[in-house]
CSV table of C-alpha atoms in Angstrom, one decimal:
chain,number,residue,atom,x,y,z
A,1,ASP,CA,125.4,148.2,115.8
A,2,ALA,CA,127.0,151.6,115.7
A,3,LYS,CA,125.0,154.2,117.4
A,4,THR,CA,124.8,158.0,116.9
A,5,THR,CA,124.6,160.9,119.3
A,6,GLN,CA,122.9,164.2,118.2
A,7,PRO,CA,121.9,167.3,120.1
A,8,THR,CA,118.2,167.3,121.0
A,9,SER,CA,117.5,170.7,119.5
A,10,MET,CA,119.2,173.6,117.7
A,11,ASP,CA,118.1,177.0,116.4
A,12,CYS,CA,119.2,178.7,113.3
A,13,ALA,CA,118.4,182.1,111.8
A,14,GLU,CA,116.7,182.1,108.4
A,15,GLY,CA,119.2,182.6,105.6
A,16,ARG,CA,122.2,181.4,107.7
A,17,ALA,CA,123.9,178.1,107.4
A,18,ALA,CA,122.7,175.4,109.7
A,19,ASN,CA,125.4,173.0,111.0
A,20,LEU,CA,124.0,169.8,112.5
A,21,PRO,CA,126.6,167.6,114.3
A,22,CYS,CA,126.5,163.9,114.8
A,23,ASN,CA,128.8,161.6,116.8
A,24,HIS,CA,129.3,158.0,115.7
A,25,SER,CA,132.5,157.0,117.4
A,26,THR,CA,131.9,153.2,117.0
A,27,ILE,CA,131.3,153.3,113.3
A,28,SER,CA,132.7,150.4,111.3
A,29,GLY,CA,134.8,150.8,108.2
A,30,ASN,CA,132.1,149.7,105.8
A,31,GLU,CA,129.2,151.6,107.4
A,32,TYR,CA,127.7,154.6,105.7
A,33,VAL,CA,126.4,157.7,107.4
A,34,TYR,CA,122.9,158.7,106.3
A,35,TRP,CA,120.9,161.8,107.0
A,36,TYR,CA,117.1,162.0,106.9
A,37,ARG,CA,114.7,164.7,108.0
A,38,GLN,CA,111.1,164.5,109.1
A,39,ILE,CA,108.8,167.5,108.8
A,40,HIS,CA,106.0,167.5,111.2
A,41,SER,CA,104.6,163.9,111.2
A,42,GLN,CA,105.3,163.4,107.5
A,43,GLY,CA,107.3,160.4,106.4
A,44,PRO,CA,111.1,160.9,106.7
A,45,GLN,CA,112.9,162.4,103.7
A,46,TYR,CA,116.3,161.3,102.5
A,47,ILE,CA,118.9,164.1,102.5
A,48,ILE,CA,122.4,162.8,101.8
A,49,HIS,CA,124.7,159.9,102.7
A,50,GLY,CA,128.5,159.3,102.6
A,51,LEU,CA,131.2,156.8,103.5
A,52,LYS,CA,134.5,158.6,103.8
A,53,ASN,CA,134.5,161.6,101.5
A,54,ASN,CA,132.6,164.8,101.9
A,55,GLU,CA,129.4,164.9,99.8
A,56,THR,CA,127.3,167.6,98.4
A,57,ASN,CA,123.9,167.6,96.7
A,58,GLU,CA,121.2,170.1,95.9
A,59,MET,CA,119.9,169.9,99.5
A,60,ALA,CA,122.9,169.8,101.7
A,61,SER,CA,126.6,169.0,102.3
A,62,LEU,CA,127.9,166.3,104.5
A,63,ILE,CA,131.3,166.6,106.1
A,64,ILE,CA,132.8,163.5,107.6
A,65,THR,CA,135.9,163.7,109.8
A,66,GLU,CA,139.0,161.8,108.7
A,67,ASP,CA,138.6,159.3,111.6
A,68,ARG,CA,134.9,158.9,110.6
A,69,LYS,CA,133.9,159.3,114.3
A,70,SER,CA,131.7,162.3,113.6
A,71,SER,CA,130.0,164.2,110.8
A,72,THR,CA,128.2,167.5,110.2
A,73,LEU,CA,125.3,168.1,108.0
A,74,ILE,CA,125.3,171.6,106.5
A,75,LEU,CA,122.2,173.4,105.1
A,76,PRO,CA,123.9,176.3,103.4
A,77,HIS,CA,120.9,178.8,103.5
A,78,ALA,CA,118.3,177.6,105.9
A,79,THR,CA,114.7,178.6,105.3
A,80,LEU,CA,111.6,178.3,107.5
A,81,ARG,CA,110.7,175.1,105.5
A,82,ASP,CA,113.8,173.4,106.8
A,83,THR,CA,112.4,173.3,110.3
A,84,ALA,CA,112.2,169.6,111.0
A,85,VAL,CA,113.7,166.7,113.0
A,86,TYR,CA,117.0,165.6,111.4
A,87,TYR,CA,118.2,162.1,111.9
A,88,CYS,CA,121.8,161.0,111.6
A,89,ILE,CA,121.9,157.2,111.0
A,90,VAL,CA,124.7,154.7,110.6
A,91,ARG,CA,123.6,152.1,108.2
A,92,VAL,CA,123.8,148.6,109.5
A,93,ALA,CA,124.6,146.1,106.8
A,94,THR,CA,123.9,142.5,107.8
A,95,GLY,CA,124.1,140.1,105.0
A,96,ALA,CA,121.7,141.3,102.3
A,97,THR,CA,119.7,143.6,104.6
A,98,ASN,CA,119.7,147.3,104.6
A,99,LYS,CA,118.3,148.1,108.1
A,100,LEU,CA,118.3,151.8,109.1
A,101,ILE,CA,118.0,152.2,112.8
A,102,PHE,CA,116.7,155.7,113.8
A,103,GLY,CA,117.6,157.6,116.9
A,104,THR,CA,115.7,160.6,118.3
A,105,GLY,CA,117.3,163.1,116.0
A,106,THR,CA,117.8,166.9,116.3
A,107,LEU,CA,114.9,169.3,116.1
A,108,LEU,CA,116.1,172.2,114.0
A,109,ALA,CA,114.1,175.3,114.4
A,110,VAL,CA,114.7,178.0,111.8
A,111,GLN,CA,113.8,181.4,113.2
A,112,PRO,CA,112.7,184.3,111.0
B,10,ASN,CA,104.8,157.2,89.9
B,11,ALA,CA,102.9,157.2,93.2
B,12,GLY,CA,105.9,156.1,95.1
B,13,VAL,CA,105.0,154.5,98.4
B,14,THR,CA,101.3,154.4,99.3
B,15,GLN,CA,100.0,153.4,102.7
B,16,THR,CA,96.4,152.6,103.4
B,17,PRO,CA,94.5,153.5,105.5
B,18,LYS,CA,95.7,156.9,106.7
B,19,PHE,CA,93.8,156.8,110.0
B,20,ARG,CA,92.2,154.0,112.0
B,21,VAL,CA,90.7,153.6,115.4
B,22,LEU,CA,90.5,150.1,116.9
B,23,LYS,CA,89.2,148.6,120.1
B,24,THR,CA,91.5,146.5,122.2
B,25,GLY,CA,91.5,142.9,120.8
B,26,GLN,CA,90.4,143.8,117.3
B,27,SER,CA,92.5,142.9,114.3
B,28,MET,CA,93.5,144.8,111.2
B,29,THR,CA,95.9,144.9,108.3
B,30,LEU,CA,97.9,147.9,107.1
B,31,LEU,CA,98.8,147.9,103.4
B,32,CYS,CA,101.9,149.3,101.9
B,33,ALA,CA,102.3,149.4,98.1
B,34,GLN,CA,105.2,150.7,96.0
B,35,ASP,CA,105.4,151.1,92.3
B,36,MET,CA,109.2,151.4,92.0
B,37,ASN,CA,109.9,147.7,91.7
B,38,HIS,CA,111.9,147.8,94.9
B,39,GLU,CA,113.3,144.7,96.5
B,40,TYR,CA,113.5,145.9,100.1
B,41,MET,CA,110.5,147.0,102.2
B,42,TYR,CA,110.2,148.0,105.8
B,43,TRP,CA,107.6,148.8,108.5
B,44,TYR,CA,108.5,151.3,111.2
B,45,ARG,CA,106.5,152.7,114.1
B,46,GLN,CA,106.9,156.1,115.7
B,47,ASP,CA,105.6,157.0,119.1
B,48,PRO,CA,105.2,160.7,120.2
B,49,GLY,CA,108.5,162.4,120.6
B,50,MET,CA,110.5,159.3,119.5
B,51,GLY,CA,112.4,158.2,116.5
B,52,LEU,CA,111.3,155.4,114.2
B,53,ARG,CA,111.6,151.9,115.3
B,54,LEU,CA,111.9,149.0,112.9
B,55,ILE,CA,109.1,146.4,113.2
B,56,HIS,CA,109.7,144.0,110.4
B,57,TYR,CA,111.3,144.1,107.0
B,58,SER,CA,111.6,142.2,103.7
B,59,VAL,CA,114.5,141.7,101.4
B,60,GLY,CA,112.4,140.4,98.6
B,61,GLU,CA,109.1,138.8,97.5
B,62,GLY,CA,108.2,135.9,99.8
B,63,THR,CA,110.7,136.9,102.5
B,64,THR,CA,110.3,138.6,105.9
B,65,ALA,CA,112.5,139.2,108.9
B,66,LYS,CA,112.1,140.7,112.4
B,67,GLY,CA,113.3,144.2,113.3
B,68,GLU,CA,113.7,145.8,116.7
B,69,VAL,CA,110.1,145.6,117.9
B,70,PRO,CA,108.3,142.7,116.2
B,71,ASP,CA,106.1,141.4,119.0
B,72,GLY,CA,102.4,141.7,118.4
B,73,TYR,CA,102.8,142.1,114.6
B,74,ASN,CA,102.9,139.8,111.6
B,75,VAL,CA,103.9,140.6,108.0
B,76,SER,CA,103.6,139.1,104.6
B,77,ARG,CA,105.2,139.9,101.2
B,78,LEU,CA,103.3,137.7,98.8
B,79,LYS,CA,103.8,140.2,95.9
B,80,LYS,CA,106.9,142.3,95.4
B,81,GLN,CA,105.0,145.5,95.3
B,82,ASN,CA,103.0,145.0,98.5
B,83,PHE,CA,104.1,144.6,102.2
B,84,LEU,CA,101.3,144.0,104.7
B,85,LEU,CA,101.5,144.6,108.4
B,86,GLY,CA,99.0,142.7,110.6
B,87,LEU,CA,97.8,143.2,114.1
B,88,GLU,CA,96.0,140.1,115.3
B,89,SER,CA,94.9,141.4,118.6
B,90,ALA,CA,95.4,145.1,119.0
B,91,ALA,CA,96.6,146.6,122.3
B,92,PRO,CA,96.7,150.2,123.5
B,93,SER,CA,100.5,150.0,123.4
B,94,GLN,CA,100.3,149.7,119.7
B,95,THR,CA,98.8,153.2,119.3
B,96,SER,CA,101.4,154.8,117.1
B,97,VAL,CA,102.1,156.2,113.7
B,98,TYR,CA,103.2,153.5,111.3
B,99,PHE,CA,105.5,154.2,108.3
B,100,CYS,CA,106.3,152.0,105.4
B,101,ALA,CA,109.5,152.4,103.4
B,102,SER,CA,111.1,150.8,100.4
B,103,THR,CA,114.4,150.8,98.5
B,104,GLY,CA,115.8,149.2,95.4
B,105,GLN,CA,119.3,148.2,96.5
B,106,ALA,CA,121.3,148.1,99.7
B,107,ASN,CA,123.0,151.5,100.2
B,108,GLU,CA,120.3,153.3,98.4
B,109,LYS,CA,118.0,155.8,100.0
B,110,LEU,CA,114.7,154.8,101.5
B,111,PHE,CA,111.4,156.2,100.2
B,112,PHE,CA,108.8,156.6,102.9
B,113,GLY,CA,105.0,156.6,102.8
B,114,SER,CA,103.0,159.3,104.4
B,115,GLY,CA,102.1,157.2,107.5
B,116,THR,CA,99.1,155.6,109.1
B,117,GLN,CA,97.8,157.0,112.4
B,118,LEU,CA,96.5,154.1,114.5
B,119,SER,CA,94.7,154.5,117.8
B,120,VAL,CA,93.8,151.5,120.0
B,121,LEU,CA,91.3,152.2,122.7
């Protein structure tokens, strides 16, 4: 299973862009990169996912390097409510399963 | 739509007692999952199901059993609770492989 490496914690000023890196150097060609976040003991919330191309939605942008060995989640204008643990996950597809294996994530603290 | 509903939200057990956690989803999803999260840790997959009547082991299945008798429900059982099973339990579901997971709000379980 491909594993991910993320910094333990990061700070970001309110209103600025938050850039969260993730390393997944052993990713396979058919594995997707997913991002979820967890706000203080709530259930994780889906943010975005991608395979090869950069993706953008109403919450964030996902930039995947050309060799797919790393990616960056971008929150364009961080707010205090974005303070959470952010998980970068490589989806493991085994047969018909859709297992998501979580790591320890990055604690993003948005400062006023 | 209620989404993914977990019951109960809190429970305290004595060592050796048994209990069942219920996860219900109203989105007609095929895939359902049970995770546990210990303090300061990421989520770990206990068991999952790819459809009604099917179950499979995840990363940490020992001490737990599951059943998926109805498509909308996924039950997690502890036959003989141990203090090591003190954790927050999250249920999740998704409709198709590659789609995002929807999580419940969690069950806080303490085993004394």
